[in-house]
CSV table of C-alpha atoms in Angstrom, one decimal:
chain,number,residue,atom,x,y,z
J,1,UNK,CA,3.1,10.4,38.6
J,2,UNK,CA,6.2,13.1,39.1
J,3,UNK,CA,8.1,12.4,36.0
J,4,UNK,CA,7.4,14.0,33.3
J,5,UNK,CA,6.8,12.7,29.7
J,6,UNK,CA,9.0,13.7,26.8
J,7,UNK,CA,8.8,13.6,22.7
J,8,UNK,CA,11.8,10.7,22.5
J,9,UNK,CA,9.6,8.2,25.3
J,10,UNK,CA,6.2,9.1,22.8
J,11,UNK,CA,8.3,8.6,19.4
J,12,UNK,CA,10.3,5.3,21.1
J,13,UNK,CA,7.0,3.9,21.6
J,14,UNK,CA,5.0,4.6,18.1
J,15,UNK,CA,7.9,3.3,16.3
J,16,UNK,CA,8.3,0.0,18.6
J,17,UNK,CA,4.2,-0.3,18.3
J,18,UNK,CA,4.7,0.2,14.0
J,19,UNK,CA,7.5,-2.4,14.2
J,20,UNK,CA,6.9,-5.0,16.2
J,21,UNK,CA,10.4,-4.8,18.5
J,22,UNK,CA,12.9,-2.5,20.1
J,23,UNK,CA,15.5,-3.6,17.5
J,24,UNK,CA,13.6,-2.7,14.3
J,25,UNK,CA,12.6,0.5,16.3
J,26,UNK,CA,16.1,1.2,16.7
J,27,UNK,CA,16.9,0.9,13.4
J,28,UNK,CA,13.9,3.3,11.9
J,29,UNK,CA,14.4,5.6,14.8
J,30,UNK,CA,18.3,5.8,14.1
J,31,UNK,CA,19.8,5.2,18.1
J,32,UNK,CA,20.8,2.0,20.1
J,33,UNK,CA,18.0,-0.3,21.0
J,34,UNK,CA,19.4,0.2,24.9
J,35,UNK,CA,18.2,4.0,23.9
J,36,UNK,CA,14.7,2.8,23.1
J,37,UNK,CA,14.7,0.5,25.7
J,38,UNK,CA,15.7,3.1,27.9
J,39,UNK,CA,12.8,5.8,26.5
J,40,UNK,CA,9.8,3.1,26.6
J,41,UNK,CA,10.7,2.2,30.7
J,42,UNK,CA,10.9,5.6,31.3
J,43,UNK,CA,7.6,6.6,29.7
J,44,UNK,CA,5.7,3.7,31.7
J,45,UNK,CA,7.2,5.4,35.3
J,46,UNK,CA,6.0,8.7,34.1
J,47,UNK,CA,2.1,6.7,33.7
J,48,UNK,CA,2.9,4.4,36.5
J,49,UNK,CA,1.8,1.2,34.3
J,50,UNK,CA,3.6,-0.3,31.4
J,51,UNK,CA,2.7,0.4,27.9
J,52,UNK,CA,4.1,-2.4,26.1
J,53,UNK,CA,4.0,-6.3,26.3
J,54,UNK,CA,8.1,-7.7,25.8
J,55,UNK,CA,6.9,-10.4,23.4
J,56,UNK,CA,8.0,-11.5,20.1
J,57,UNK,CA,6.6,-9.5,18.2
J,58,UNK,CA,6.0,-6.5,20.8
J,59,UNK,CA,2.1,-5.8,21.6
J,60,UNK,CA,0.5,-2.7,23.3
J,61,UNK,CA,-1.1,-2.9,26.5
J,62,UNK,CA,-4.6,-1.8,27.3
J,63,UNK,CA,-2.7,1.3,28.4
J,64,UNK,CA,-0.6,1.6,25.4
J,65,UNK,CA,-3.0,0.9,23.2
J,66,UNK,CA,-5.3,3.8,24.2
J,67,UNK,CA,-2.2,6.3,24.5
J,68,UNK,CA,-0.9,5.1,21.0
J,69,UNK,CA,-2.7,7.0,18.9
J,70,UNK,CA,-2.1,10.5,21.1
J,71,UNK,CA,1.2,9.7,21.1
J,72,UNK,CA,1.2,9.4,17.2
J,73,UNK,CA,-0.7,12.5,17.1
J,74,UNK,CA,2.3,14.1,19.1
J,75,UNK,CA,4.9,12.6,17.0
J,76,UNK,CA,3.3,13.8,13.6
J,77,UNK,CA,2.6,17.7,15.3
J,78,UNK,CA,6.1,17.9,16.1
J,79,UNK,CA,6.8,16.5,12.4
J,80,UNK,CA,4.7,19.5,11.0
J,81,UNK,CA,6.4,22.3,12.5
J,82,UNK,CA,9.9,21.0,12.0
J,83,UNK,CA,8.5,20.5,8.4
J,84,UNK,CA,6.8,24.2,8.2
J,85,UNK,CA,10.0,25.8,9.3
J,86,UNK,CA,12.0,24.4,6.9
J,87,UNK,CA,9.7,25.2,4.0
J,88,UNK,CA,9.4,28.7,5.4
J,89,UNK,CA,13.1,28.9,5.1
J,90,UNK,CA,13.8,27.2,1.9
J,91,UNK,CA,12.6,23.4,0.8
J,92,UNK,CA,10.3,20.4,2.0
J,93,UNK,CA,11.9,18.4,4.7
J,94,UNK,CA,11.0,14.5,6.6
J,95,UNK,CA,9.8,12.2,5.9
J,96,UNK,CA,6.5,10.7,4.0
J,97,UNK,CA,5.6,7.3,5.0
J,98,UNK,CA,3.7,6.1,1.9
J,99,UNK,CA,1.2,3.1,1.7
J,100,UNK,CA,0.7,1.2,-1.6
J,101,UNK,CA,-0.5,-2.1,-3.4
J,102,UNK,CA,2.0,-4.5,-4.5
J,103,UNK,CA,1.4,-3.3,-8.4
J,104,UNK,CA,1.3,0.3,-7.5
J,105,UNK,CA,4.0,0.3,-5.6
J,106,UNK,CA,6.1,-2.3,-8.8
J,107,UNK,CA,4.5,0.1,-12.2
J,108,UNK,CA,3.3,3.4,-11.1
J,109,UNK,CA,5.7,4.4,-7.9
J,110,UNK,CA,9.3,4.2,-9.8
J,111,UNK,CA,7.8,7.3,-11.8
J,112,UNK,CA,6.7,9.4,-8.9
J,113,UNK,CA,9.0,9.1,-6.9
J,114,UNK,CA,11.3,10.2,-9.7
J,115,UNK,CA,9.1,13.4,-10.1
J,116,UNK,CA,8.8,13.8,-5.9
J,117,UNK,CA,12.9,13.4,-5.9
J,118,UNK,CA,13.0,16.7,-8.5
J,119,UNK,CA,10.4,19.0,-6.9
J,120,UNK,CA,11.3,18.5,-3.2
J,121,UNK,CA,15.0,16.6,-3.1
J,122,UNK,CA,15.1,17.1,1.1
J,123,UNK,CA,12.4,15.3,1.4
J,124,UNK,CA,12.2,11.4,1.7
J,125,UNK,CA,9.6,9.1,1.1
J,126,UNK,CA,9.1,5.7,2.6
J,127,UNK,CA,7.3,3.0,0.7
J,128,UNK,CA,4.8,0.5,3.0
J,129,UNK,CA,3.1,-2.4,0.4
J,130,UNK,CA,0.1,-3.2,1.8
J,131,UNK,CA,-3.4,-4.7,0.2
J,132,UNK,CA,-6.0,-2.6,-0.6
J,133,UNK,CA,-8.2,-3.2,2.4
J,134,UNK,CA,-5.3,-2.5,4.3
J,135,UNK,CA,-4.0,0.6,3.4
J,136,UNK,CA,-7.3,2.9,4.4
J,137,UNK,CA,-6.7,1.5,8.0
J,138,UNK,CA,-2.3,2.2,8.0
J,139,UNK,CA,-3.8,5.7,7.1
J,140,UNK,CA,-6.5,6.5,9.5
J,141,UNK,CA,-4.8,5.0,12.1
J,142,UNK,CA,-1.7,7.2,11.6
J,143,UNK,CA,1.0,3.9,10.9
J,144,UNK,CA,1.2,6.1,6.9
J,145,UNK,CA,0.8,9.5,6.0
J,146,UNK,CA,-0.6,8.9,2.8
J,147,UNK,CA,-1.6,6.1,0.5
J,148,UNK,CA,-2.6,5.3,-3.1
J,149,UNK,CA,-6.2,4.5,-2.3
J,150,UNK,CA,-8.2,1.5,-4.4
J,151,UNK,CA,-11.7,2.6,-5.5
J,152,UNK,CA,-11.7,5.2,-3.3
J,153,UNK,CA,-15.4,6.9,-2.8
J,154,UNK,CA,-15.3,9.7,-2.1
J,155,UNK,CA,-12.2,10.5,-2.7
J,156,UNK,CA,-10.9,13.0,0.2
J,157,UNK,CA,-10.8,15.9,-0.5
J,158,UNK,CA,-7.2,17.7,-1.7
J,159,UNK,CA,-6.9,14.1,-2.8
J,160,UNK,CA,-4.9,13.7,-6.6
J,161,UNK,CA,-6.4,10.9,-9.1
J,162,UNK,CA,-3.3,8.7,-10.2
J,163,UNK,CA,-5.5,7.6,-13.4
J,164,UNK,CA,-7.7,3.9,-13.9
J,165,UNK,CA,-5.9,0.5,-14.3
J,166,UNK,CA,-8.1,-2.1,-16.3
J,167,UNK,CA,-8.3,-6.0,-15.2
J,168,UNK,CA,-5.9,-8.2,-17.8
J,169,UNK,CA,-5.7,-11.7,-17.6
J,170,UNK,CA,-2.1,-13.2,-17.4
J,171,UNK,CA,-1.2,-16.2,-19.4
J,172,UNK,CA,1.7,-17.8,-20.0
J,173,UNK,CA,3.5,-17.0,-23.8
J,174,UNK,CA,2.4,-20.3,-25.1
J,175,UNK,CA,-1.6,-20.2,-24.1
J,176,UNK,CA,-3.4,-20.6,-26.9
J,177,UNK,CA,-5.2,-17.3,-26.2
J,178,UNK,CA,-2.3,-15.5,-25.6
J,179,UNK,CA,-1.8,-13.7,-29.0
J,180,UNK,CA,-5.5,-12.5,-29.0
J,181,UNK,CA,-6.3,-8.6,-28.6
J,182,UNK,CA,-8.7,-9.6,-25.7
J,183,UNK,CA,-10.3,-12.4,-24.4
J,184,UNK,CA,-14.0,-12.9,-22.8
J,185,UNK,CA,-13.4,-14.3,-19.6
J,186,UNK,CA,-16.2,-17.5,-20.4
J,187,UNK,CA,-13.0,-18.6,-22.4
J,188,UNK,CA,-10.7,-19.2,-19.6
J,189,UNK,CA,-13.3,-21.7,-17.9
J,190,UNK,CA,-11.1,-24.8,-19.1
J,191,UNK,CA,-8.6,-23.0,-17.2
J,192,UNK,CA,-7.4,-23.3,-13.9
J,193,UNK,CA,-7.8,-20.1,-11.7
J,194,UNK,CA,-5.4,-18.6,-9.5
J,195,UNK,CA,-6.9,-15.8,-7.3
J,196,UNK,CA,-4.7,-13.5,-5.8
J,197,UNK,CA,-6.5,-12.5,-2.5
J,198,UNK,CA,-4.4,-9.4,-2.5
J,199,UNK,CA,-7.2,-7.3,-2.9
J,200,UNK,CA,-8.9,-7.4,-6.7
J,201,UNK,CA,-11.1,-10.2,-5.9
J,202,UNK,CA,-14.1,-8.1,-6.0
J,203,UNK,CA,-12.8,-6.7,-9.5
J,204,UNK,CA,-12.1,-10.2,-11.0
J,205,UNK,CA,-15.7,-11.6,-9.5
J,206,UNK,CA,-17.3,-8.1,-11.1
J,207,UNK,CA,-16.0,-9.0,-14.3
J,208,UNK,CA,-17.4,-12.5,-14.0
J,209,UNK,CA,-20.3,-11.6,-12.9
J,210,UNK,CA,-20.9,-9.5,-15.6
J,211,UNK,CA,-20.3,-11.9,-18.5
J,212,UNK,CA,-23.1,-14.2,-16.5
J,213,UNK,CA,-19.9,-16.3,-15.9
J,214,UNK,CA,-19.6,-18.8,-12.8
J,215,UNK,CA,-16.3,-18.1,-10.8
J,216,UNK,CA,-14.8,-20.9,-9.7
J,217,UNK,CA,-11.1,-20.3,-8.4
J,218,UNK,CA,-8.7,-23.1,-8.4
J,219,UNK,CA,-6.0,-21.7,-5.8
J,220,UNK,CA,-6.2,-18.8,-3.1
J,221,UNK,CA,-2.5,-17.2,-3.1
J,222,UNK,CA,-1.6,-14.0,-1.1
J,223,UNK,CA,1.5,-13.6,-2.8
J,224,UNK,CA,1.3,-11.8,-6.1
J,225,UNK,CA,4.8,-12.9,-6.4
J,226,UNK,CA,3.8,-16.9,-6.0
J,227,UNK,CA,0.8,-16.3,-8.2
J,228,UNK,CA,2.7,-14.7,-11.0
J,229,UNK,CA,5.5,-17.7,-10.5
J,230,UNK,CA,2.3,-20.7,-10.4
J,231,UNK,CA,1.3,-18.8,-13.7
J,232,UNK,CA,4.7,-19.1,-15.3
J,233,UNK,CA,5.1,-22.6,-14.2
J,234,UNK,CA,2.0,-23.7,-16.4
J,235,UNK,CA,-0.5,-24.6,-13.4
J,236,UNK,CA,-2.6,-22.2,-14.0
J,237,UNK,CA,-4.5,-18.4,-15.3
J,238,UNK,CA,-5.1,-15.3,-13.6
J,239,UNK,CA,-6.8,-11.8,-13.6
J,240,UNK,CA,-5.0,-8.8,-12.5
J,241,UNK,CA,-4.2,-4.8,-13.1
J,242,UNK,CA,-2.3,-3.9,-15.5
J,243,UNK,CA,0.7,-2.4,-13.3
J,244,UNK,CA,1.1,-5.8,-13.0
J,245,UNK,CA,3.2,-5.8,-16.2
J,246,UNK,CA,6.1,-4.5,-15.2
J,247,UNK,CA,6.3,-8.1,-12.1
J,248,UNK,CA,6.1,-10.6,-15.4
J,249,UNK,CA,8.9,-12.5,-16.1
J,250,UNK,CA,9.1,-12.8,-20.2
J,251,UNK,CA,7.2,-15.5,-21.0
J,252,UNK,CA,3.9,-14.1,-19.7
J,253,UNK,CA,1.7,-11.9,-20.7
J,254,UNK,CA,-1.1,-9.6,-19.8
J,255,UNK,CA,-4.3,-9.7,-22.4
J,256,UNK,CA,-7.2,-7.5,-21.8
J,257,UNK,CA,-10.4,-9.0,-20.8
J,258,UNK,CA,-14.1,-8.5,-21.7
J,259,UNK,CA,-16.4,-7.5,-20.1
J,260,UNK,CA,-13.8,-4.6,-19.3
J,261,UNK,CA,-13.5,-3.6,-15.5
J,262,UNK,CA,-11.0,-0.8,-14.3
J,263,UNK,CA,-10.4,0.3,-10.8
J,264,UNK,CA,-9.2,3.4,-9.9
J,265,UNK,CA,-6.4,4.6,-8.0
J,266,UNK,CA,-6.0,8.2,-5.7
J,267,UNK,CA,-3.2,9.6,-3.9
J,268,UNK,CA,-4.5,11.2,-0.3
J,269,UNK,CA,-3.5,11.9,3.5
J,270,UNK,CA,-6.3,11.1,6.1
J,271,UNK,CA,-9.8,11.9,6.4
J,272,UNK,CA,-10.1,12.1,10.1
J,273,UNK,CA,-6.5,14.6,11.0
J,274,UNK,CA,-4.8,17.6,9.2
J,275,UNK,CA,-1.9,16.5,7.1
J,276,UNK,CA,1.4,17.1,7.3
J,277,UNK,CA,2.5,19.8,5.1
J,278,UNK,CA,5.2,17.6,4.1
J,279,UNK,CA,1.9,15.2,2.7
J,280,UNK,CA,0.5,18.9,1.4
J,281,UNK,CA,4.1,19.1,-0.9
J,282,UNK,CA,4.1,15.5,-2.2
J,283,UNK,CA,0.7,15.9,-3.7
J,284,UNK,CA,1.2,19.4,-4.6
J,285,UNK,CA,3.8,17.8,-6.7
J,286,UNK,CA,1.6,14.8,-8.3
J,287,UNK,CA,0.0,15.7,-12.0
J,288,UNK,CA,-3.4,14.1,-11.6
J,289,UNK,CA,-4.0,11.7,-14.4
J,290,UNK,CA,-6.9,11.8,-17.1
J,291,UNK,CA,-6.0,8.6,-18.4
J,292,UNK,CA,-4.7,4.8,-17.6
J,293,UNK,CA,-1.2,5.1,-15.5
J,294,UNK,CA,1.7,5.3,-18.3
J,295,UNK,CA,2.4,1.9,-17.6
J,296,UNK,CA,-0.3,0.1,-18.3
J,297,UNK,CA,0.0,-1.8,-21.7
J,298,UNK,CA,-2.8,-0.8,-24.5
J,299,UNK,CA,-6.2,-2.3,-24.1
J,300,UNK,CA,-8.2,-2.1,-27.2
């Protein structure tokens, strides 16, 4: 090898690895997908193998994938001191590239984001949805530099609690149990479920298994968007968290459930690297919560 590698030919191939092709690259990285092109050939002459598989979408090689996450590591360094000397001479910079669930990201991230806007204005914030057994692997693998975490134990430390989110179920307007101030989940038996697979399976088959309650789920849907819409189309119930409030059209509602099960919900940066000081600012600029997100309708 006589070439030497650069930043652009590390950063080129990170974002084409995050994005599945040279034209979404292109697009996040801001040049011409010739110019990313252009980068990734000559980073595989400087290792004198390629990094990359051309398919649809783009895969890592052996080789790539081993490099990957020193390149990331590269990439996110050379973030941090841009980011350091620009708070040393005035103001948070970058980027944050933020992981969330679908309800986080719907009834709890419209307010932060607002708050992150007024305390650091230079800086921007990029929202990835993810489920909750995703978002743990986006951040230790470096694809996010933070996430709102599900349950996390133990919380990392430096890490700011957003606050507890109790399960609800959602019915439509015109369910008989509808108007009631809760409702023990042995009453929705005669109900069809609809499980979201999203990631609060485990809270909906704790809640069940607490009442001494056989679950029995009707439909699987990934979608919390489908499930809510199978809901409001009459074919069926649901459990969720109560951010889910603010994704109901009218005519549904959320009802708390007994027995009550919350999870909880924590704002962090990795466990296994430093984080970025623009990560640092963000959460310097979160008020941890000592009660359910705002959002979240009143349980009694």
């Amino acid at each position: 090898m006589t070439a030497e590698l650069n930043l652009a030919q590390l950063r080129a191939l990170v974002a084409v690895a995050d994005h599945g092709g040279f034209g979404a690259a292109a697009a996040e990285l801001g040049i011409s997908q010739s110019a990313v092109s252009h980068a990734v050939a000559a980073l595989e002459r400087a290792l004198g193998a390629p990094v990359l598989h051309r398919t649809t979408p783009a895969r890592t090689t052996p080789l790539g994938t081993r490099i990957l996450p020193h390149a990331r590591t590269a990439v996110t360094a050379t973030a941090a001191v841009r980011t350091i000397a620009t708070s040393h001479s005035g103001g948070l910079t970058g980027t944050v590239r933020l992981a969330a669930p679908a309800t986080v990201c719907q009834g709890l991230l419209p307010g932060l984001l607002r708050e992150w806007r007024t305390a650091h204005p230079r800086l921007t914030v990029q929202i990835f949805e993810g489920e909750d057994d995703e978002l743990g692997v986006w951040l230790e693998a470096g694809t996010v530099d933070a996430a709102v975490l599900v349950d996390a134990d133990p919380a990392p430390a430096g890490a700011v609690p957003l606050g507890s989110d109790a399960m609800h179920a959602v019915l439509r307007r015109d369910h008989p149990l509808a108007d009631q101030p809760a409702i023990d989940v042995a009453d929705l038996e005669d109900d069809d479920f609809l499980l979201s697979e999203g990631g609060c399976e485990r809270h909906i088959r704790d809640v069940y298994r607490r009442a001494g309650v056989r679950f029995t789920a009707r439909h699987r849907i990934r979608d919390l968007n489908t499930l809510i819409g199978m809901v409001h189309a009459g074919l069926g119930v649901s459990v969720m968290p109560a951010l889910a409030q603010t994704m109901l059209p009218p005519d549904c509602v959320l009802v708390p459930v007994r027995p009550a099960v919350h999870r909880t919900l924590t704002l962090t940066g990795p466990t296994t690297r430093p984080w970025a000081p623009a990560v640092g600012g963000l959460l310097a600029a979160t008020r941890p919560a000592t009660q359910p997100p705002p959002s979240s309708p009143t349980t009694s």
